[in-house]
Amino acid sequence: PKKGIRKFPRSQQDKIDFSRLELEQYIESHIEEAIEKRWIKVYLQVNIRGLSRRVCGAEALSRWVDPKYGMIYPGDFIPVLEKSLKIHLLDFFVFEEVCRNIAKRRNRGEAVFPISLNFSRLDFDVERFLDKLDDLVALYKIPKSILHVEITESVVMHNEEYMKFAVRQLREQGYKVWMDDFGSGYSSLNLLKEFEFDTFKIDMRFLSDMGKKSLIIISSILYMAKEIGIHTVAEGVETEEQYQFLKAAGCERMQGYCFGRPEPIENWLAERIEENGVESGEDTFLYD
Ligand code: C2E
Ligand code: MG
Ligand code: MG
Ligand code: MG
């Protein structure tokens, strides 16, 4: 070989991380088993009302508690499930778990609150996915208005016309549709104009530095959303300082470690409710 040219350049990219590959293969080949054996757990992270700090809902986040690998986080398994076109299996299971838990509580006459769920763009490619959600909602007799669907911005932009159709469809079926990670993609302003979202969930990267520019951006998003009539949630609120800023800027709802980390759904955020109280209102907190 010519001098100076190596067959395998020693860059980071060329190093193969075998343990990562192994985990990815494991995830891809065990998702069905993980669902069936309930290694997948649904966690809830509390949403609070900005003004009162009371509990007004929660986001469902999945965890894979594996007998071999221990706790696996979505950052590891979501991309693998998307790549292998199996993400809908997870999202459908999480949806059913949420419905089942809501129904269980309502049957006991206990209070429930709205829950938002994360959907992948790929879910909408699956035939009859939305119909199957409707079947579950009917089976468990859940008021649809308390189920909110979160769709990530970057993913929406993947095929705008197609997603517009999916969002409209979801809305027509009675679900509220939230734009997740708002501001993180390339065409946020276009989304504001073209899509019919109920809620913007503002991406946590603006909050994380609390720099002058970021604060101006957050304030502007909150202002625009309010004028247009879209609800707002800020995610990734970690400090009291961030909470106070958002409250003053008129952010309706917030979520983040400041108010609580994700917890198993079975507890139904009992401690958070004890700590902060609950918002009572028709669509924020329902008694059967
Ligand atoms: P996301 O929907 O934007 O959810 C927020 C993520 O930020 C969650 O990570 C949450 O645990 C984390 N988080 C919450 N509060 C704070 C905070 O104060 N500071 C910081 N630094 N982080 C905070 P998680 O649970 O690891 O989920 C990561 C992403 O994976 C989610 O981002 C969501 O897009 C996706 N995901 C989670 N569960 C599911 C699922 O069942 N289906 C689908 N399709 N996606 C899911
Ligand atoms: Mg989300
Ligand atoms: Mg988010
Ligand atoms: Mg996200």
Short mmCIF file of C-alpha atoms and ligand atoms in Angstrom, two decimals:
data_model
loop_
_atom_site.label_atom_id
_atom_site.label_comp_id
_atom_site.label_asym_id
_atom_site.label_seq_id
_atom_site.Cartn_x
_atom_site.Cartn_y
_atom_site.Cartn_z
CA PRO A 1 0.00 0.00 0.00
CA LYS A 2 1.02 3.61 -0.64
CA LYS A 3 2.84 5.33 2.13
CA GLY A 4 0.65 7.50 4.30
CA ILE A 5 -2.57 5.75 3.44
CA ARG A 6 -3.86 3.44 6.07
CA LYS A 7 -6.54 0.92 5.37
CA PHE A 8 -8.43 1.70 8.56
CA PRO A 9 -8.29 5.34 9.63
CA ARG A 10 -8.25 5.48 13.40
CA SER A 11 -11.24 7.74 13.92
CA GLN A 12 -13.90 7.47 16.57
CA GLN A 13 -16.46 6.39 14.00
CA ASP A 14 -14.53 3.34 12.99
CA LYS A 15 -14.43 1.90 16.45
CA ILE A 16 -17.17 -0.65 16.72
CA ASP A 17 -18.84 -0.73 20.08
CA PHE A 18 -19.73 -4.38 20.36
CA SER A 19 -21.60 -4.06 23.62
CA ARG A 20 -23.84 -1.42 22.01
CA LEU A 21 -24.42 -3.57 18.94
CA GLU A 22 -25.27 -6.48 21.16
CA LEU A 23 -27.76 -4.40 23.14
CA GLU A 24 -29.37 -3.15 19.92
CA GLN A 25 -29.73 -6.66 18.57
CA TYR A 26 -31.11 -7.79 21.88
CA ILE A 27 -33.70 -4.99 21.91
CA GLU A 28 -34.79 -5.67 18.36
CA SER A 29 -35.22 -9.40 18.90
CA HIS A 30 -36.82 -9.20 22.36
CA ILE A 31 -39.39 -6.41 22.07
CA GLU A 32 -42.31 -8.84 21.68
CA GLU A 33 -41.15 -10.84 24.70
CA ALA A 34 -40.52 -7.65 26.69
CA ILE A 35 -44.11 -6.57 26.08
CA GLU A 36 -45.59 -9.97 26.74
CA LYS A 37 -43.63 -10.50 29.95
CA ARG A 38 -44.21 -6.92 31.04
CA TRP A 39 -40.57 -5.92 31.16
CA ILE A 40 -41.85 -2.71 29.60
CA LYS A 41 -43.20 -0.46 32.32
CA VAL A 42 -45.16 2.72 32.00
CA TYR A 43 -43.96 5.62 34.13
CA LEU A 44 -45.72 8.92 34.69
CA GLN A 45 -44.10 12.30 35.06
CA VAL A 46 -46.24 14.98 36.63
CA ASN A 47 -47.43 18.12 34.83
CA ILE A 48 -48.22 21.08 37.05
CA ARG A 49 -50.26 24.19 36.41
CA GLY A 50 -47.88 27.17 36.23
CA LEU A 51 -49.89 29.55 38.36
CA SER A 52 -50.93 27.23 41.17
CA ARG A 53 -48.24 24.55 40.97
CA ARG A 54 -51.02 21.98 41.34
CA VAL A 55 -51.01 18.64 39.53
CA CYS A 56 -52.94 18.89 36.26
CA GLY A 57 -51.82 15.83 34.31
CA ALA A 58 -48.88 13.62 33.42
CA GLU A 59 -46.79 12.28 30.58
CA ALA A 60 -46.45 8.53 30.03
CA LEU A 61 -42.82 7.51 29.49
CA SER A 62 -41.74 3.94 28.96
CA ARG A 63 -38.97 2.03 30.70
CA TRP A 64 -37.62 -1.40 29.82
CA VAL A 65 -36.72 -3.25 33.00
CA ASP A 66 -34.74 -6.14 31.63
CA PRO A 67 -33.77 -9.34 33.49
CA LYS A 68 -30.36 -9.31 31.80
CA TYR A 69 -29.50 -5.62 31.26
CA GLY A 70 -31.45 -3.97 34.07
CA MET A 71 -33.06 -0.59 33.40
CA ILE A 72 -32.98 0.41 29.74
CA TYR A 73 -34.06 3.97 28.87
CA PRO A 74 -36.01 5.18 25.83
CA GLY A 75 -32.89 6.88 24.46
CA ASP A 76 -31.53 3.37 23.90
CA PHE A 77 -34.58 1.45 22.74
CA ILE A 78 -36.71 4.00 20.83
CA PRO A 79 -34.19 4.50 17.99
CA VAL A 80 -33.72 0.74 17.66
CA LEU A 81 -37.46 0.11 17.55
CA GLU A 82 -37.91 2.86 14.97
CA LYS A 83 -35.13 1.50 12.81
CA SER A 84 -36.58 -2.00 12.93
CA LEU A 85 -40.14 -0.74 12.33
CA LYS A 86 -41.34 -2.18 15.64
CA ILE A 87 -42.05 1.06 17.47
CA HIS A 88 -45.80 0.71 17.00
CA LEU A 89 -45.74 -2.44 19.15
CA LEU A 90 -44.40 -0.39 22.05
CA ASP A 91 -46.65 2.60 21.50
CA PHE A 92 -49.74 0.43 21.25
CA PHE A 93 -48.79 -1.40 24.45
CA VAL A 94 -48.16 1.85 26.34
CA PHE A 95 -51.50 3.19 25.11
CA GLU A 96 -53.27 0.06 26.34
CA GLU A 97 -51.49 0.18 29.71
CA VAL A 98 -52.56 3.79 30.17
CA CYS A 99 -56.17 2.92 29.26
CA ARG A 100 -56.14 -0.11 31.55
CA ASN A 101 -54.84 1.92 34.48
CA ILE A 102 -57.33 4.72 33.93
CA ALA A 103 -60.19 2.21 33.74
CA LYS A 104 -59.02 0.45 36.90
CA ARG A 105 -59.05 3.68 38.86
CA ARG A 106 -62.37 4.84 37.52
CA ASN A 107 -63.91 1.50 38.42
CA ARG A 108 -62.75 2.03 41.98
CA GLY A 109 -64.24 5.52 41.91
CA GLU A 110 -60.83 7.12 42.16
CA ALA A 111 -59.65 10.26 40.46
CA VAL A 112 -57.82 10.31 37.15
CA PHE A 113 -56.14 13.08 35.24
CA PRO A 114 -55.18 13.64 31.60
CA ILE A 115 -52.21 11.71 30.31
CA SER A 116 -50.12 12.48 27.26
CA LEU A 117 -48.46 9.70 25.28
CA ASN A 118 -45.56 9.81 22.85
CA PHE A 119 -46.21 8.52 19.36
CA SER A 120 -43.72 7.93 16.63
CA ARG A 121 -44.37 9.18 13.11
CA LEU A 122 -44.01 5.56 12.03
CA ASP A 123 -47.10 4.59 14.02
CA PHE A 124 -49.21 6.36 11.44
CA ASP A 125 -47.86 4.10 8.71
CA VAL A 126 -49.30 1.06 10.43
CA GLU A 127 -52.57 0.00 8.96
CA ARG A 128 -55.56 0.57 11.22
CA PHE A 129 -53.34 1.92 14.02
CA LEU A 130 -55.77 4.72 14.84
CA ASP A 131 -58.77 2.39 14.55
CA LYS A 132 -57.15 0.02 17.00
CA LEU A 133 -56.66 2.88 19.46
CA ASP A 134 -60.34 3.67 19.14
CA ASP A 135 -61.19 0.05 19.86
CA LEU A 136 -59.16 0.19 23.09
CA VAL A 137 -60.71 3.46 24.19
CA ALA A 138 -64.16 1.97 23.63
CA LEU A 139 -63.26 -1.27 25.39
CA TYR A 140 -61.97 0.52 28.49
CA LYS A 141 -64.59 3.30 28.26
CA ILE A 142 -62.08 6.15 28.48
CA PRO A 143 -63.13 9.72 27.83
CA LYS A 144 -60.93 10.57 24.87
CA SER A 145 -60.48 14.15 25.90
CA ILE A 146 -58.08 13.04 28.63
CA LEU A 147 -55.73 11.28 26.21
CA HIS A 148 -53.23 13.56 24.54
CA VAL A 149 -50.90 12.49 21.78
CA GLU A 150 -47.40 13.97 21.68
CA ILE A 151 -45.62 14.08 18.34
CA THR A 152 -42.05 15.26 18.02
CA GLU A 153 -41.40 18.25 15.83
CA SER A 154 -38.44 16.91 13.87
CA VAL A 155 -40.49 13.88 13.07
CA VAL A 156 -43.44 15.93 11.90
CA MET A 157 -41.29 17.68 9.37
CA HIS A 158 -40.30 14.38 7.84
CA ASN A 159 -43.36 14.41 5.63
CA GLU A 160 -45.40 17.48 6.25
CA GLU A 161 -48.51 16.74 4.21
CA TYR A 162 -48.77 13.26 5.56
CA MET A 163 -48.40 14.41 9.15
CA LYS A 164 -50.96 17.14 8.65
CA PHE A 165 -53.38 14.44 7.66
CA ALA A 166 -52.49 12.31 10.71
CA VAL A 167 -52.88 15.25 13.09
CA ARG A 168 -56.26 16.13 11.61
CA GLN A 169 -57.34 12.51 11.85
CA LEU A 170 -56.34 12.27 15.51
CA ARG A 171 -58.19 15.48 16.27
CA GLU A 172 -61.27 14.31 14.44
CA GLN A 173 -61.18 11.12 16.48
CA GLY A 174 -61.25 13.25 19.62
CA TYR A 175 -57.66 13.17 20.84
CA LYS A 176 -55.76 16.30 21.70
CA VAL A 177 -52.53 16.55 19.75
CA TRP A 178 -49.42 18.10 21.24
CA MET A 179 -46.30 19.20 19.47
CA ASP A 180 -43.39 17.76 21.48
CA ASP A 181 -39.94 19.36 21.63
CA PHE A 182 -41.27 22.56 20.04
CA GLY A 183 -38.46 24.78 18.80
CA SER A 184 -35.97 21.97 18.34
CA GLY A 185 -36.62 21.44 14.65
CA TYR A 186 -36.09 23.58 11.61
CA SER A 187 -39.49 25.03 10.83
CA SER A 188 -41.16 25.83 14.10
CA LEU A 189 -42.83 28.96 12.80
CA ASN A 190 -44.25 27.10 9.87
CA LEU A 191 -45.67 24.51 12.26
CA LEU A 192 -47.28 27.29 14.21
CA LYS A 193 -48.99 28.47 11.06
CA GLU A 194 -49.88 25.25 9.29
CA PHE A 195 -50.74 22.66 11.92
CA GLU A 196 -53.65 22.41 14.30
CA PHE A 197 -52.01 21.49 17.55
CA ASP A 198 -53.72 21.90 20.89
CA THR A 199 -50.51 22.36 22.80
CA PHE A 200 -46.85 23.20 22.30
CA LYS A 201 -44.42 21.48 24.55
CA ILE A 202 -41.40 23.76 24.55
CA ASP A 203 -38.10 21.98 24.10
CA MET A 204 -35.93 21.88 27.18
CA ARG A 205 -32.80 23.13 25.47
CA PHE A 206 -34.00 26.74 25.68
CA LEU A 207 -34.40 26.48 29.43
CA SER A 208 -31.20 24.66 30.13
CA ASP A 209 -28.89 27.66 29.72
CA MET A 210 -31.27 30.42 30.89
CA GLY A 211 -29.26 32.75 28.67
CA LYS A 212 -30.68 36.05 27.48
CA LYS A 213 -31.38 34.80 23.95
CA SER A 214 -33.05 31.61 25.17
CA LEU A 215 -35.30 33.53 27.54
CA ILE A 216 -36.36 35.88 24.76
CA ILE A 217 -37.14 32.89 22.54
CA ILE A 218 -39.23 31.22 25.26
CA SER A 219 -41.13 34.43 25.99
CA SER A 220 -41.83 34.89 22.28
CA ILE A 221 -43.11 31.33 21.88
CA LEU A 222 -45.38 31.80 24.89
CA TYR A 223 -46.67 35.09 23.52
CA MET A 224 -47.34 33.69 20.04
CA ALA A 225 -49.04 30.58 21.39
CA LYS A 226 -51.29 32.65 23.61
CA GLU A 227 -52.30 35.03 20.82
CA ILE A 228 -53.00 32.13 18.45
CA GLY A 229 -54.83 30.16 21.13
CA ILE A 230 -52.50 27.22 21.63
CA HIS A 231 -51.77 25.81 25.08
CA THR A 232 -48.21 25.67 26.38
CA VAL A 233 -46.15 23.27 28.46
CA ALA A 234 -42.50 23.78 29.28
CA GLU A 235 -40.47 20.62 29.74
CA GLY A 236 -37.19 20.10 31.56
CA VAL A 237 -37.92 22.55 34.37
CA GLU A 238 -35.27 21.72 36.95
CA THR A 239 -34.85 24.77 39.15
CA GLU A 240 -36.98 27.17 41.14
CA GLU A 241 -35.46 30.00 39.10
CA GLN A 242 -36.69 28.43 35.86
CA TYR A 243 -40.12 27.86 37.39
CA GLN A 244 -40.42 31.50 38.49
CA PHE A 245 -39.32 32.77 35.09
CA LEU A 246 -41.86 30.60 33.24
CA LYS A 247 -44.64 31.48 35.63
CA ALA A 248 -44.00 35.20 35.15
CA ALA A 249 -43.85 34.69 31.38
CA GLY A 250 -47.29 33.05 31.44
CA CYS A 251 -46.44 29.41 30.75
CA GLU A 252 -49.61 27.42 31.47
CA ARG A 253 -48.14 24.09 32.44
CA MET A 254 -44.74 22.73 33.36
CA GLN A 255 -42.95 19.44 33.68
CA GLY A 256 -39.51 18.59 34.96
CA TYR A 257 -37.39 17.27 37.81
CA CYS A 258 -38.28 20.39 39.82
CA PHE A 259 -41.77 18.91 40.30
CA GLY A 260 -41.06 15.20 40.03
CA ARG A 261 -39.24 12.50 38.11
CA PRO A 262 -41.05 9.78 36.17
CA GLU A 263 -42.60 7.21 38.56
CA PRO A 264 -44.35 3.87 37.97
CA ILE A 265 -47.94 4.44 36.86
CA GLU A 266 -49.34 2.21 39.63
CA ASN A 267 -48.66 4.88 42.27
CA TRP A 268 -50.66 7.33 40.21
CA LEU A 269 -48.42 10.16 41.41
CA ALA A 270 -49.91 9.93 44.91
CA GLU A 271 -46.97 11.69 46.57
CA ARG A 272 -46.90 14.49 44.01
CA ILE A 273 -50.62 15.03 44.58
CA GLU A 274 -50.11 15.05 48.34
CA GLU A 275 -47.31 17.58 47.95
CA ASN A 276 -48.90 19.99 45.49
CA GLY A 277 -52.63 19.32 45.47
CA VAL A 278 -54.61 18.82 42.29
CA GLU A 279 -56.25 21.12 39.82
CA SER A 280 -59.97 20.53 39.83
CA GLY A 281 -61.68 21.25 36.57
CA GLU A 282 -63.60 19.45 33.94
CA ASP A 283 -60.73 18.44 31.72
CA THR A 284 -57.94 18.60 34.25
CA PHE A 285 -59.14 16.26 36.94
CA LEU A 286 -62.05 13.90 36.62
CA TYR A 287 -64.04 11.96 39.15
CA ASP A 288 -66.25 9.22 37.90
P1 C2E B 1 -39.83 13.52 25.58
O1 C2E B 1 -41.18 13.07 25.18
O2 C2E B 1 -39.41 14.88 25.16
O3 C2E B 1 -39.80 13.34 27.16
C1 C2E B 1 -39.04 14.13 28.03
C2 C2E B 1 -37.78 13.44 28.45
O4 C2E B 1 -37.05 14.31 29.32
C3 C2E B 1 -37.99 12.17 29.27
O5 C2E B 1 -36.89 11.32 29.01
C4 C2E B 1 -37.94 12.68 30.70
O6 C2E B 1 -37.62 11.68 31.63
C5 C2E B 1 -36.86 13.71 30.58
N1 C2E B 1 -36.99 14.77 31.59
C6 C2E B 1 -38.09 15.13 32.27
N2 C2E B 1 -37.86 16.17 33.08
C7 C2E B 1 -36.57 16.50 32.93
C8 C2E B 1 -35.72 17.50 33.51
O7 C2E B 1 -36.13 18.30 34.36
N3 C2E B 1 -34.43 17.53 33.09
C9 C2E B 1 -33.94 16.66 32.15
N4 C2E B 1 -32.68 16.77 31.80
N5 C2E B 1 -34.71 15.70 31.58
C10 C2E B 1 -36.01 15.62 31.96
P2 C2E B 1 -37.08 9.77 28.74
O8 C2E B 1 -38.16 9.21 29.62
O9 C2E B 1 -35.73 9.16 28.80
O10 C2E B 1 -37.62 9.72 27.26
C11 C2E B 1 -36.86 10.21 26.19
C12 C2E B 1 -37.68 10.34 24.94
O11 C2E B 1 -38.07 9.05 24.46
C13 C2E B 1 -38.99 11.09 25.16
O12 C2E B 1 -38.73 12.48 25.05
C14 C2E B 1 -39.85 10.57 24.05
O13 C2E B 1 -39.64 11.29 22.85
C15 C2E B 1 -39.34 9.16 23.85
N6 C2E B 1 -40.25 8.19 24.49
C16 C2E B 1 -40.37 7.81 25.79
N7 C2E B 1 -41.31 6.85 25.95
C17 C2E B 1 -41.82 6.61 24.70
C18 C2E B 1 -42.84 5.73 24.19
O14 C2E B 1 -43.49 4.95 24.92
N8 C2E B 1 -43.07 5.79 22.84
C19 C2E B 1 -42.39 6.64 22.01
N9 C2E B 1 -42.67 6.62 20.69
N10 C2E B 1 -41.44 7.48 22.46
C20 C2E B 1 -41.16 7.47 23.78
MG MG B 2 -42.96 13.74 25.15
MG MG B 3 -40.13 16.55 24.74
MG MG B 4 -38.84 13.87 22.55
#
